């Protein structure tokens, strides 16, 4: 079913109207549409926004449905990485089942597109990639999933990883990832040369985790820019977290933003409350594409994150001290059209001709919907209803 | 009714047991208690913690139930203050009705104690104080409310305010408040001398809003300490926000913490995501009492805050990068026994002999309860059930 008539919705919070969807696209938006034979849904005055986009997460990490994970790891990045690799085995973690649970939880709550980093390492090989590819296939009509082959445990320090990343891309990963070229591998040139080389070989994009703050992160960013220019990869590279763009040195950040805009490098944020982060309005003002994500959910890393982009819009707004209704609309846009722009989704909107990928959220205004915090009333993907009241229509394994 | 038998609860997450409450106090905690004639409640394995304490809020500000407030004010502190004073009149804000709504929303969700700052200014005079005192009386058996007479619009810059604060304390406000002695009044000596003078006159405590960051906030803190010592007010002073304790200068912060500990000055935090804030484990490690609060909820100030101390525990944990189960238990303690210590509540616990002021929360561990985010299954105040599933038992006006 990809035809649907939704009555009494408010596009972006405007006056109530009807929306006719035909063949998975928005065919008409006006009052009193008549479409015999087309299934009808009453939106009850909910606000229609373009589908929410979870643009930075880890579908292969969640322990959803496996009981509460008592975290005794602490906050050291390497310790967290080593702990997770060991726990995957101890807990007999099934990446297909777990990524299905996570992706469906997202689909049930307004999300129509997901970019997921997926671990590749020399202990677990390609098991996680294969599991998430299986989920991507199983959910093809429910939610679009982009897979980033991600060397979570390091690249140069773990020989054999580059070959596995190569295989992951051949298997169908959509992008290649990277991780703190200085802090993890202690070899930024080797790390970035390998990643950009694989991207070039496979003709795929890049999305690099960069937690490195201050001048170290700025250095890594400059190495990323250098390679982006050299390989003509303008518009094909994204940096996740990019904490260094939250550093105090105004001039340095301005220069980085200008260089990133010149190469159309996109930024993904989680609005991490405990870190300096890129300021949303500053990044957007510099002309960069910017999306947001909840990061890993219910995994060995942290106990806070939820598979919920309205919750994330609130966190991003809080972190950026965005208080007015106008500012909250910007935070929400980052969580929807912003992420879509990073994922190169075309036609992500609520106007005639756009894809019928929608989230119907409850509130008088967009800001009230964020303040109230969901659940999302209805998720629509390609005209198909995929979520109701925050729950997926399809049952998770 | 202040006798109650709660079966199948888990004190602080321990093994299931029963709890007998008699005369508003915990009379016994053990398995298989028999108490003929005493009403029985089944906790269904919920975790019992001491009642949550909302130790920094503004009951007189909320617009709950008055429709969505479209915020177009921006983030300048003075502009927000002036806007609110004007909006109170335009919206015909009723401080009794609104503080009842806010306090009951809290009582329904596990909160047994509230410290509320309440505005006193030369436009609205004592209307807010009178309204919240009325609420304090109306809810005497539901939730304990401490009132701080708060010069939100400034003190030295608005002649007549000191006299109103004097009257507010005579009327029954429990403490006197203050606000950014440098940034608002531009007269830190005048501001603090007035506040400490009124505290001395009425024999009441002090709780000062201090948003001033860095060296400016450190200067104001030193002036506060100077007067605390001079007037022998050790243990009677609290600083809310205390953003300056989040500054980078490690040595300066250490010296401030030692001086604050010496005078037993308490710290209240909201875990503000967009500011430098006092680090929870550092403040506790220095021996200070520390509580937390949600600040104003659904008011003219911000759209994010909820009347929900489990939500606040999550925000405090995220801001402090507290990830382990042990750390989350600390964040939750700040939101419960920590606030109780700041409010000088005696007997706030889940052991025999303590007040029967409890929140029953759902989860395997304390951390899971924070991660899941409520609602609080049952609120008990003095043995009386005041909230169920996040909703107050008593109806709000």
Short mmCIF file of C-alpha atoms in Angstrom, two decimals, chain A residues 67-75 80 248 272-275 298 301-306 311-312 314-315 317-328 364-365 367-374, chain B residues 67-75 80 248 272-275 298 301-306 311-312 314-315 317-328 364-365 367-374:
data_model
loop_
_atom_site.label_atom_id
_atom_site.label_comp_id
_atom_site.label_asym_id
_atom_site.label_seq_id
_atom_site.Cartn_x
_atom_site.Cartn_y
_atom_site.Cartn_z
CA UNK A 67 18.03 -7.35 29.92
CA UNK A 68 19.63 -4.39 31.65
CA UNK A 69 23.38 -4.11 31.07
CA UNK A 70 25.12 -3.13 34.29
CA UNK A 71 27.88 -0.80 33.20
CA UNK A 72 31.05 -0.85 35.29
CA UNK A 73 33.42 0.32 32.57
CA UNK A 74 33.95 3.99 33.27
CA UNK A 75 34.59 6.64 30.63
CA UNK A 80 34.97 1.12 26.47
CA UNK A 248 37.15 28.47 22.25
CA UNK A 272 26.80 15.70 23.63
CA UNK A 273 26.06 17.47 26.94
CA UNK A 274 29.46 16.74 28.50
CA UNK A 275 31.62 17.97 25.61
CA UNK A 298 21.07 0.78 25.40
CA UNK A 301 28.62 2.57 26.20
CA UNK A 302 26.02 4.61 28.00
CA UNK A 303 22.67 4.35 29.72
CA UNK A 304 21.11 7.62 28.52
CA UNK A 305 20.41 7.52 24.82
CA UNK A 306 17.00 6.62 23.48
CA UNK A 311 14.35 13.51 22.47
CA UNK A 312 17.52 14.25 20.53
CA UNK A 314 15.51 18.53 22.83
CA UNK A 315 19.07 17.56 23.82
CA UNK A 317 18.41 22.51 21.70
CA UNK A 318 19.36 22.41 25.39
CA UNK A 319 23.04 22.05 24.61
CA UNK A 320 22.88 24.98 22.19
CA UNK A 321 20.77 27.12 24.55
CA UNK A 322 18.08 27.33 21.87
CA UNK A 323 14.97 28.52 23.69
CA UNK A 324 12.66 30.35 21.28
CA UNK A 325 10.11 28.58 19.11
CA UNK A 326 12.09 29.69 16.06
CA UNK A 327 15.30 28.17 17.42
CA UNK A 328 13.60 24.90 18.32
CA UNK A 364 0.41 23.29 18.73
CA UNK A 365 3.85 24.21 17.39
CA UNK A 367 8.52 23.59 19.79
CA UNK A 368 5.67 22.17 21.84
CA UNK A 369 6.11 18.80 20.14
CA UNK A 370 9.76 18.76 21.23
CA UNK A 371 8.91 19.98 24.72
CA UNK A 372 6.21 17.31 25.10
CA UNK A 373 8.62 14.71 23.78
CA UNK A 374 6.48 12.34 21.80
CA UNK B 67 -1.80 26.68 26.40
CA UNK B 68 1.55 26.61 24.64
CA UNK B 69 3.65 29.74 25.21
CA UNK B 70 5.35 30.76 21.98
CA UNK B 71 8.74 32.02 23.05
CA UNK B 72 10.25 34.80 20.94
CA UNK B 73 12.45 36.29 23.64
CA UNK B 74 15.89 34.97 22.93
CA UNK B 75 18.52 34.21 25.56
CA UNK B 80 13.95 37.24 29.73
CA UNK B 248 38.85 25.67 33.87
CA UNK B 272 22.60 22.97 32.56
CA UNK B 273 23.77 21.45 29.25
CA UNK B 274 24.80 24.75 27.68
CA UNK B 275 26.94 26.03 30.57
CA UNK B 298 6.79 25.34 30.87
CA UNK B 301 12.07 31.03 30.03
CA UNK B 302 12.55 27.76 28.23
CA UNK B 303 10.67 24.94 26.54
CA UNK B 304 12.77 21.99 27.74
CA UNK B 305 12.34 21.45 31.43
CA UNK B 306 9.88 18.91 32.79
CA UNK B 311 14.55 13.22 33.79
CA UNK B 312 16.78 15.62 35.73
CA UNK B 314 19.51 11.75 33.41
CA UNK B 315 20.42 15.32 32.42
CA UNK B 317 24.41 12.31 34.51
CA UNK B 318 24.76 13.17 30.82
CA UNK B 319 26.27 16.56 31.58
CA UNK B 320 28.76 14.97 34.00
CA UNK B 321 29.56 12.08 31.64
CA UNK B 322 28.43 9.64 34.33
CA UNK B 323 27.92 6.34 32.53
CA UNK B 324 28.38 3.45 34.94
CA UNK B 325 25.58 2.11 37.13
CA UNK B 326 27.55 3.30 40.17
CA UNK B 327 27.80 6.83 38.79
CA UNK B 328 24.12 6.95 37.91
CA UNK B 364 16.22 -3.71 37.59
CA UNK B 365 18.73 -1.18 38.90
CA UNK B 367 20.47 3.18 36.47
CA UNK B 368 17.80 1.41 34.45
CA UNK B 369 15.10 3.46 36.15
CA UNK B 370 16.88 6.65 35.05
CA UNK B 371 17.47 5.30 31.55
CA UNK B 372 13.82 4.26 31.19
CA UNK B 373 12.77 7.66 32.48
CA UNK B 374 9.68 6.93 34.50
#
